[in-house]
Amino acid sequence: MGKETTTISVRERVERALAMCRPYLQMDEGDVELANITGDGIAELRFKGTCIICPMSRMTLRAGLERVILQIAPEIKRVESVK
């Protein structure tokens, strides 16, 4: 990432990561939004659409969204789902 990680805010990089993942969620009529980034590096995401009721949303959060976010924004320590 180099220079890019210092010139683009953490929030912008998390939003970019979500934009990369969003088409896959939207294929099943779901979506996700960034609700907050806490001071201790936790990205709080809010599922929307069918993702709210999907039994696989926990796996999507960890194996999909968190993995991509941590690669693009290494300052983030963990990703959590909020209502």
PDB file of N, CA and C in Angstrom:
ATOM      1  N   MET A   1       0.814  -1.185   0.000  1.00  0.00           N
ATOM      2  CA  MET A   1       0.000   0.000   0.000  1.00  0.00           C
ATOM      3  C   MET A   1       0.869   1.266   0.000  1.00  0.00           C
ATOM      4  N   GLY A   2       1.915   1.279   0.785  1.00  0.00           N
ATOM      5  CA  GLY A   2       2.868   2.372   0.757  1.00  0.00           C
ATOM      6  C   GLY A   2       2.253   3.729   0.991  1.00  0.00           C
ATOM      7  N   LYS A   3       2.541   4.653   0.093  1.00  0.00           N
ATOM      8  CA  LYS A   3       2.111   6.039   0.226  1.00  0.00           C
ATOM      9  C   LYS A   3       0.590   6.176   0.269  1.00  0.00           C
ATOM     10  N   GLU A   4      -0.119   5.336  -0.453  1.00  0.00           N
ATOM     11  CA  GLU A   4      -1.572   5.456  -0.502  1.00  0.00           C
ATOM     12  C   GLU A   4      -2.202   5.331   0.877  1.00  0.00           C
ATOM     13  N   THR A   5      -1.674   4.479   1.745  1.00  0.00           N
ATOM     14  CA  THR A   5      -2.267   4.303   3.062  1.00  0.00           C
ATOM     15  C   THR A   5      -2.131   5.552   3.913  1.00  0.00           C
ATOM     16  N   THR A   6      -1.182   6.413   3.632  1.00  0.00           N
ATOM     17  CA  THR A   6      -1.022   7.624   4.424  1.00  0.00           C
ATOM     18  C   THR A   6      -1.807   8.797   3.860  1.00  0.00           C
ATOM     19  N   THR A   7      -2.111   8.799   2.577  1.00  0.00           N
ATOM     20  CA  THR A   7      -2.815   9.934   1.979  1.00  0.00           C
ATOM     21  C   THR A   7      -4.320   9.744   1.920  1.00  0.00           C
ATOM     22  N   ILE A   8      -4.804   8.524   1.993  1.00  0.00           N
ATOM     23  CA  ILE A   8      -6.240   8.253   1.960  1.00  0.00           C
ATOM     24  C   ILE A   8      -6.663   7.817   3.354  1.00  0.00           C
ATOM     25  N   SER A   9      -7.714   8.434   3.877  1.00  0.00           N
ATOM     26  CA  SER A   9      -8.142   8.144   5.245  1.00  0.00           C
ATOM     27  C   SER A   9      -8.556   6.682   5.403  1.00  0.00           C
ATOM     28  N   VAL A  10      -8.517   6.240   6.635  1.00  0.00           N
ATOM     29  CA  VAL A  10      -8.928   4.873   6.952  1.00  0.00           C
ATOM     30  C   VAL A  10     -10.380   4.668   6.525  1.00  0.00           C
ATOM     31  N   ARG A  11     -11.222   5.640   6.820  1.00  0.00           N
ATOM     32  CA  ARG A  11     -12.638   5.531   6.456  1.00  0.00           C
ATOM     33  C   ARG A  11     -12.805   5.354   4.943  1.00  0.00           C
ATOM     34  N   GLU A  12     -12.074   6.133   4.164  1.00  0.00           N
ATOM     35  CA  GLU A  12     -12.164   6.020   2.704  1.00  0.00           C
ATOM     36  C   GLU A  12     -11.704   4.652   2.223  1.00  0.00           C
ATOM     37  N   ARG A  13     -10.658   4.119   2.849  1.00  0.00           N
ATOM     38  CA  ARG A  13     -10.176   2.802   2.443  1.00  0.00           C
ATOM     39  C   ARG A  13     -11.156   1.701   2.816  1.00  0.00           C
ATOM     40  N   VAL A  14     -11.798   1.827   3.969  1.00  0.00           N
ATOM     41  CA  VAL A  14     -12.824   0.846   4.349  1.00  0.00           C
ATOM     42  C   VAL A  14     -13.990   0.929   3.367  1.00  0.00           C
ATOM     43  N   GLU A  15     -14.374   2.140   3.001  1.00  0.00           N
ATOM     44  CA  GLU A  15     -15.456   2.307   2.014  1.00  0.00           C
ATOM     45  C   GLU A  15     -15.071   1.681   0.677  1.00  0.00           C
ATOM     46  N   ARG A  16     -13.817   1.809   0.275  1.00  0.00           N
ATOM     47  CA  ARG A  16     -13.348   1.182  -0.971  1.00  0.00           C
ATOM     48  C   ARG A  16     -13.441  -0.339  -0.878  1.00  0.00           C
ATOM     49  N   ALA A  17     -13.060  -0.890   0.268  1.00  0.00           N
ATOM     50  CA  ALA A  17     -13.139  -2.339   0.463  1.00  0.00           C
ATOM     51  C   ALA A  17     -14.588  -2.807   0.371  1.00  0.00           C
ATOM     52  N   LEU A  18     -15.493  -2.056   0.992  1.00  0.00           N
ATOM     53  CA  LEU A  18     -16.907  -2.421   0.930  1.00  0.00           C
ATOM     54  C   LEU A  18     -17.435  -2.325  -0.493  1.00  0.00           C
ATOM     55  N   ALA A  19     -16.973  -1.324  -1.233  1.00  0.00           N
ATOM     56  CA  ALA A  19     -17.401  -1.180  -2.631  1.00  0.00           C
ATOM     57  C   ALA A  19     -16.963  -2.386  -3.459  1.00  0.00           C
ATOM     58  N   MET A  20     -15.818  -2.968  -3.126  1.00  0.00           N
ATOM     59  CA  MET A  20     -15.350  -4.157  -3.829  1.00  0.00           C
ATOM     60  C   MET A  20     -16.234  -5.361  -3.523  1.00  0.00           C
ATOM     61  N   CYS A  21     -16.737  -5.444  -2.308  1.00  0.00           N
ATOM     62  CA  CYS A  21     -17.554  -6.583  -1.866  1.00  0.00           C
ATOM     63  C   CYS A  21     -19.029  -6.418  -2.195  1.00  0.00           C
ATOM     64  N   ARG A  22     -19.475  -5.200  -2.266  1.00  0.00           N
ATOM     65  CA  ARG A  22     -20.901  -4.893  -2.408  1.00  0.00           C
ATOM     66  C   ARG A  22     -21.599  -5.608  -3.574  1.00  0.00           C
ATOM     67  N   PRO A  23     -20.997  -5.704  -4.764  1.00  0.00           N
ATOM     68  CA  PRO A  23     -21.709  -6.378  -5.863  1.00  0.00           C
ATOM     69  C   PRO A  23     -22.108  -7.817  -5.533  1.00  0.00           C
ATOM     70  N   TYR A  24     -21.301  -8.514  -4.770  1.00  0.00           N
ATOM     71  CA  TYR A  24     -21.611  -9.900  -4.410  1.00  0.00           C
ATOM     72  C   TYR A  24     -22.798  -9.956  -3.456  1.00  0.00           C
ATOM     73  N   LEU A  25     -22.888  -9.002  -2.554  1.00  0.00           N
ATOM     74  CA  LEU A  25     -24.024  -8.942  -1.638  1.00  0.00           C
ATOM     75  C   LEU A  25     -25.294  -8.544  -2.388  1.00  0.00           C
ATOM     76  N   GLN A  26     -25.157  -7.598  -3.291  1.00  0.00           N
ATOM     77  CA  GLN A  26     -26.313  -7.094  -4.026  1.00  0.00           C
ATOM     78  C   GLN A  26     -26.896  -8.123  -4.993  1.00  0.00           C
ATOM     79  N   MET A  27     -26.077  -9.090  -5.415  1.00  0.00           N
ATOM     80  CA  MET A  27     -26.594 -10.157  -6.276  1.00  0.00           C
ATOM     81  C   MET A  27     -27.701 -10.939  -5.580  1.00  0.00           C
ATOM     82  N   ASP A  28     -27.638 -10.983  -4.249  1.00  0.00           N
ATOM     83  CA  ASP A  28     -28.657 -11.679  -3.468  1.00  0.00           C
ATOM     84  C   ASP A  28     -29.576 -10.706  -2.737  1.00  0.00           C
ATOM     85  N   GLU A  29     -29.656  -9.473  -3.259  1.00  0.00           N
ATOM     86  CA  GLU A  29     -30.518  -8.428  -2.724  1.00  0.00           C
ATOM     87  C   GLU A  29     -30.148  -7.993  -1.310  1.00  0.00           C
ATOM     88  N   GLY A  30     -28.865  -8.072  -0.994  1.00  0.00           N
ATOM     89  CA  GLY A  30     -28.376  -7.590   0.286  1.00  0.00           C
ATOM     90  C   GLY A  30     -27.452  -6.406   0.086  1.00  0.00           C
ATOM     91  N   ASP A  31     -26.926  -5.899   1.169  1.00  0.00           N
ATOM     92  CA  ASP A  31     -25.984  -4.785   1.106  1.00  0.00           C
ATOM     93  C   ASP A  31     -25.376  -4.602   2.493  1.00  0.00           C
ATOM     94  N   VAL A  32     -24.415  -3.703   2.568  1.00  0.00           N
ATOM     95  CA  VAL A  32     -23.748  -3.406   3.817  1.00  0.00           C
ATOM     96  C   VAL A  32     -23.349  -1.942   3.794  1.00  0.00           C
ATOM     97  N   GLU A  33     -23.329  -1.319   4.972  1.00  0.00           N
ATOM     98  CA  GLU A  33     -22.856   0.056   5.073  1.00  0.00           C
ATOM     99  C   GLU A  33     -21.927   0.178   6.275  1.00  0.00           C
ATOM    100  N   LEU A  34     -21.012   1.114   6.192  1.00  0.00           N
ATOM    101  CA  LEU A  34     -20.111   1.397   7.300  1.00  0.00           C
ATOM    102  C   LEU A  34     -20.839   2.300   8.268  1.00  0.00           C
ATOM    103  N   ALA A  35     -21.089   1.813   9.470  1.00  0.00           N
ATOM    104  CA  ALA A  35     -21.799   2.586  10.481  1.00  0.00           C
ATOM    105  C   ALA A  35     -20.836   3.475  11.261  1.00  0.00           C
ATOM    106  N   ASN A  36     -19.638   2.934  11.590  1.00  0.00           N
ATOM    107  CA  ASN A  36     -18.720   3.667  12.455  1.00  0.00           C
ATOM    108  C   ASN A  36     -17.358   2.990  12.440  1.00  0.00           C
ATOM    109  N   ILE A  37     -16.344   3.763  12.743  1.00  0.00           N
ATOM    110  CA  ILE A  37     -15.027   3.224  13.056  1.00  0.00           C
ATOM    111  C   ILE A  37     -14.694   3.734  14.442  1.00  0.00           C
ATOM    112  N   THR A  38     -14.530   2.830  15.383  1.00  0.00           N
ATOM    113  CA  THR A  38     -14.270   3.230  16.761  1.00  0.00           C
ATOM    114  C   THR A  38     -12.827   3.685  16.930  1.00  0.00           C
ATOM    115  N   GLY A  39     -12.562   4.336  18.032  1.00  0.00           N
ATOM    116  CA  GLY A  39     -11.216   4.810  18.331  1.00  0.00           C
ATOM    117  C   GLY A  39     -10.209   3.693  18.513  1.00  0.00           C
ATOM    118  N   ASP A  40     -10.677   2.499  18.840  1.00  0.00           N
ATOM    119  CA  ASP A  40      -9.760   1.369  19.014  1.00  0.00           C
ATOM    120  C   ASP A  40      -9.682   0.476  17.781  1.00  0.00           C
ATOM    121  N   GLY A  41     -10.102   0.999  16.615  1.00  0.00           N
ATOM    122  CA  GLY A  41      -9.876   0.301  15.356  1.00  0.00           C
ATOM    123  C   GLY A  41     -10.875  -0.766  14.980  1.00  0.00           C
ATOM    124  N   ILE A  42     -12.093  -0.656  15.466  1.00  0.00           N
ATOM    125  CA  ILE A  42     -13.133  -1.616  15.102  1.00  0.00           C
ATOM    126  C   ILE A  42     -14.056  -0.957  14.071  1.00  0.00           C
ATOM    127  N   ALA A  43     -14.195  -1.602  12.919  1.00  0.00           N
ATOM    128  CA  ALA A  43     -15.122  -1.123  11.896  1.00  0.00           C
ATOM    129  C   ALA A  43     -16.478  -1.761  12.175  1.00  0.00           C
ATOM    130  N   GLU A  44     -17.467  -0.936  12.382  1.00  0.00           N
ATOM    131  CA  GLU A  44     -18.820  -1.412  12.654  1.00  0.00           C
ATOM    132  C   GLU A  44     -19.636  -1.311  11.372  1.00  0.00           C
ATOM    133  N   LEU A  45     -20.131  -2.453  10.925  1.00  0.00           N
ATOM    134  CA  LEU A  45     -20.885  -2.526   9.682  1.00  0.00           C
ATOM    135  C   LEU A  45     -22.340  -2.833   9.973  1.00  0.00           C
ATOM    136  N   ARG A  46     -23.211  -2.322   9.129  1.00  0.00           N
ATOM    137  CA  ARG A  46     -24.642  -2.594   9.249  1.00  0.00           C
ATOM    138  C   ARG A  46     -25.092  -3.305   7.979  1.00  0.00           C
ATOM    139  N   PHE A  47     -25.611  -4.525   8.161  1.00  0.00           N
ATOM    140  CA  PHE A  47     -26.160  -5.265   7.030  1.00  0.00           C
ATOM    141  C   PHE A  47     -27.511  -4.681   6.647  1.00  0.00           C
ATOM    142  N   LYS A  48     -27.817  -4.772   5.359  1.00  0.00           N
ATOM    143  CA  LYS A  48     -29.090  -4.274   4.832  1.00  0.00           C
ATOM    144  C   LYS A  48     -29.696  -5.339   3.923  1.00  0.00           C
ATOM    145  N   GLY A  49     -30.967  -5.175   3.630  1.00  0.00           N
ATOM    146  CA  GLY A  49     -31.644  -6.100   2.718  1.00  0.00           C
ATOM    147  C   GLY A  49     -31.663  -7.520   3.255  1.00  0.00           C
ATOM    148  N   THR A  50     -31.486  -8.473   2.361  1.00  0.00           N
ATOM    149  CA  THR A  50     -31.559  -9.877   2.769  1.00  0.00           C
ATOM    150  C   THR A  50     -30.405 -10.289   3.676  1.00  0.00           C
ATOM    151  N   CYS A  51     -29.326  -9.508   3.710  1.00  0.00           N
ATOM    152  CA  CYS A  51     -28.200  -9.836   4.594  1.00  0.00           C
ATOM    153  C   CYS A  51     -28.610  -9.805   6.069  1.00  0.00           C
ATOM    154  N   ILE A  52     -29.646  -9.041   6.381  1.00  0.00           N
ATOM    155  CA  ILE A  52     -30.107  -8.937   7.766  1.00  0.00           C
ATOM    156  C   ILE A  52     -30.592 -10.297   8.275  1.00  0.00           C
ATOM    157  N   ILE A  53     -31.265 -11.046   7.415  1.00  0.00           N
ATOM    158  CA  ILE A  53     -31.861 -12.318   7.849  1.00  0.00           C
ATOM    159  C   ILE A  53     -31.089 -13.543   7.376  1.00  0.00           C
ATOM    160  N   CYS A  54     -30.026 -13.338   6.633  1.00  0.00           N
ATOM    161  CA  CYS A  54     -29.285 -14.457   6.064  1.00  0.00           C
ATOM    162  C   CYS A  54     -28.520 -15.224   7.140  1.00  0.00           C
ATOM    163  N   PRO A  55     -28.665 -16.547   7.187  1.00  0.00           N
ATOM    164  CA  PRO A  55     -27.929 -17.334   8.172  1.00  0.00           C
ATOM    165  C   PRO A  55     -26.421 -17.363   7.904  1.00  0.00           C
ATOM    166  N   MET A  56     -25.999 -16.966   6.728  1.00  0.00           N
ATOM    167  CA  MET A  56     -24.566 -16.971   6.377  1.00  0.00           C
ATOM    168  C   MET A  56     -23.912 -15.604   6.587  1.00  0.00           C
ATOM    169  N   SER A  57     -24.641 -14.636   7.103  1.00  0.00           N
ATOM    170  CA  SER A  57     -24.089 -13.281   7.224  1.00  0.00           C
ATOM    171  C   SER A  57     -22.881 -13.227   8.150  1.00  0.00           C
ATOM    172  N   ARG A  58     -22.838 -14.053   9.166  1.00  0.00           N
ATOM    173  CA  ARG A  58     -21.676 -14.079  10.070  1.00  0.00           C
ATOM    174  C   ARG A  58     -20.423 -14.539   9.308  1.00  0.00           C
ATOM    175  N   MET A  59     -20.591 -15.550   8.468  1.00  0.00           N
ATOM    176  CA  MET A  59     -19.469 -16.036   7.675  1.00  0.00           C
ATOM    177  C   MET A  59     -19.053 -14.976   6.644  1.00  0.00           C
ATOM    178  N   THR A  60     -20.025 -14.329   6.050  1.00  0.00           N
ATOM    179  CA  THR A  60     -19.740 -13.259   5.096  1.00  0.00           C
ATOM    180  C   THR A  60     -18.946 -12.151   5.774  1.00  0.00           C
ATOM    181  N   LEU A  61     -19.330 -11.824   7.002  1.00  0.00           N
ATOM    182  CA  LEU A  61     -18.638 -10.777   7.756  1.00  0.00           C
ATOM    183  C   LEU A  61     -17.173 -11.138   7.975  1.00  0.00           C
ATOM    184  N   ARG A  62     -16.910 -12.346   8.437  1.00  0.00           N
ATOM    185  CA  ARG A  62     -15.538 -12.749   8.781  1.00  0.00           C
ATOM    186  C   ARG A  62     -14.705 -13.147   7.557  1.00  0.00           C
ATOM    187  N   ALA A  63     -15.210 -14.043   6.753  1.00  0.00           N
ATOM    188  CA  ALA A  63     -14.418 -14.600   5.649  1.00  0.00           C
ATOM    189  C   ALA A  63     -14.375 -13.685   4.434  1.00  0.00           C
ATOM    190  N   GLY A  64     -15.345 -12.804   4.314  1.00  0.00           N
ATOM    191  CA  GLY A  64     -15.389 -11.926   3.150  1.00  0.00           C
ATOM    192  C   GLY A  64     -15.026 -10.494   3.490  1.00  0.00           C
ATOM    193  N   LEU A  65     -15.938  -9.815   4.154  1.00  0.00           N
ATOM    194  CA  LEU A  65     -15.769  -8.387   4.413  1.00  0.00           C
ATOM    195  C   LEU A  65     -14.547  -8.074   5.267  1.00  0.00           C
ATOM    196  N   GLU A  66     -14.401  -8.766   6.396  1.00  0.00           N
ATOM    197  CA  GLU A  66     -13.273  -8.480   7.279  1.00  0.00           C
ATOM    198  C   GLU A  66     -11.934  -8.736   6.578  1.00  0.00           C
ATOM    199  N   ARG A  67     -11.846  -9.813   5.849  1.00  0.00           N
ATOM    200  CA  ARG A  67     -10.598 -10.152   5.158  1.00  0.00           C
ATOM    201  C   ARG A  67     -10.182  -9.040   4.199  1.00  0.00           C
ATOM    202  N   VAL A  68     -11.131  -8.543   3.407  1.00  0.00           N
ATOM    203  CA  VAL A  68     -10.831  -7.492   2.435  1.00  0.00           C
ATOM    204  C   VAL A  68     -10.512  -6.178   3.146  1.00  0.00           C
ATOM    205  N   ILE A  69     -11.280  -5.845   4.164  1.00  0.00           N
ATOM    206  CA  ILE A  69     -11.042  -4.596   4.896  1.00  0.00           C
ATOM    207  C   ILE A  69      -9.669  -4.596   5.540  1.00  0.00           C
ATOM    208  N   LEU A  70      -9.284  -5.696   6.184  1.00  0.00           N
ATOM    209  CA  LEU A  70      -7.976  -5.756   6.853  1.00  0.00           C
ATOM    210  C   LEU A  70      -6.823  -5.648   5.861  1.00  0.00           C
ATOM    211  N   GLN A  71      -7.010  -6.128   4.645  1.00  0.00           N
ATOM    212  CA  GLN A  71      -5.969  -6.002   3.619  1.00  0.00           C
ATOM    213  C   GLN A  71      -5.815  -4.554   3.175  1.00  0.00           C
ATOM    214  N   ILE A  72      -6.915  -3.868   3.009  1.00  0.00           N
ATOM    215  CA  ILE A  72      -6.888  -2.515   2.462  1.00  0.00           C
ATOM    216  C   ILE A  72      -6.661  -1.455   3.545  1.00  0.00           C
ATOM    217  N   ALA A  73      -7.126  -1.724   4.742  1.00  0.00           N
ATOM    218  CA  ALA A  73      -6.982  -0.777   5.857  1.00  0.00           C
ATOM    219  C   ALA A  73      -6.415  -1.515   7.069  1.00  0.00           C
ATOM    220  N   PRO A  74      -5.100  -1.735   7.093  1.00  0.00           N
ATOM    221  CA  PRO A  74      -4.501  -2.514   8.177  1.00  0.00           C
ATOM    222  C   PRO A  74      -4.634  -1.883   9.569  1.00  0.00           C
ATOM    223  N   GLU A  75      -5.033  -0.620   9.633  1.00  0.00           N
ATOM    224  CA  GLU A  75      -5.266   0.007  10.939  1.00  0.00           C
ATOM    225  C   GLU A  75      -6.486  -0.574  11.637  1.00  0.00           C
ATOM    226  N   ILE A  76      -7.386  -1.154  10.860  1.00  0.00           N
ATOM    227  CA  ILE A  76      -8.577  -1.777  11.427  1.00  0.00           C
ATOM    228  C   ILE A  76      -8.159  -3.089  12.076  1.00  0.00           C
ATOM    229  N   LYS A  77      -8.599  -3.287  13.294  1.00  0.00           N
ATOM    230  CA  LYS A  77      -8.226  -4.486  14.048  1.00  0.00           C
ATOM    231  C   LYS A  77      -9.278  -5.585  13.966  1.00  0.00           C
ATOM    232  N   ARG A  78     -10.540  -5.169  13.813  1.00  0.00           N
ATOM    233  CA  ARG A  78     -11.632  -6.144  13.795  1.00  0.00           C
ATOM    234  C   ARG A  78     -12.843  -5.502  13.111  1.00  0.00           C
ATOM    235  N   VAL A  79     -13.711  -6.345  12.602  1.00  0.00           N
ATOM    236  CA  VAL A  79     -14.957  -5.886  11.986  1.00  0.00           C
ATOM    237  C   VAL A  79     -16.120  -6.509  12.753  1.00  0.00           C
ATOM    238  N   GLU A  80     -17.100  -5.694  13.096  1.00  0.00           N
ATOM    239  CA  GLU A  80     -18.265  -6.170  13.826  1.00  0.00           C
ATOM    240  C   GLU A  80     -19.536  -5.732  13.113  1.00  0.00           C
ATOM    241  N   SER A  81     -20.585  -6.491  13.318  1.00  0.00           N
ATOM    242  CA  SER A  81     -21.899  -6.151  12.789  1.00  0.00           C
ATOM    243  C   SER A  81     -22.713  -5.445  13.879  1.00  0.00           C
ATOM    244  N   VAL A  82     -23.374  -4.358  13.511  1.00  0.00           N
ATOM    245  CA  VAL A  82     -24.255  -3.638  14.440  1.00  0.00           C
ATOM    246  C   VAL A  82     -25.632  -3.539  13.809  1.00  0.00           C
ATOM    247  N   LYS A  83     -26.622  -3.299  14.622  1.00  0.00           N
ATOM    248  CA  LYS A  83     -28.004  -3.162  14.139  1.00  0.00           C
ATOM    249  C   LYS A  83     -28.304  -1.739  13.778  1.00  0.00           C
TER     250      LYS A  83
END
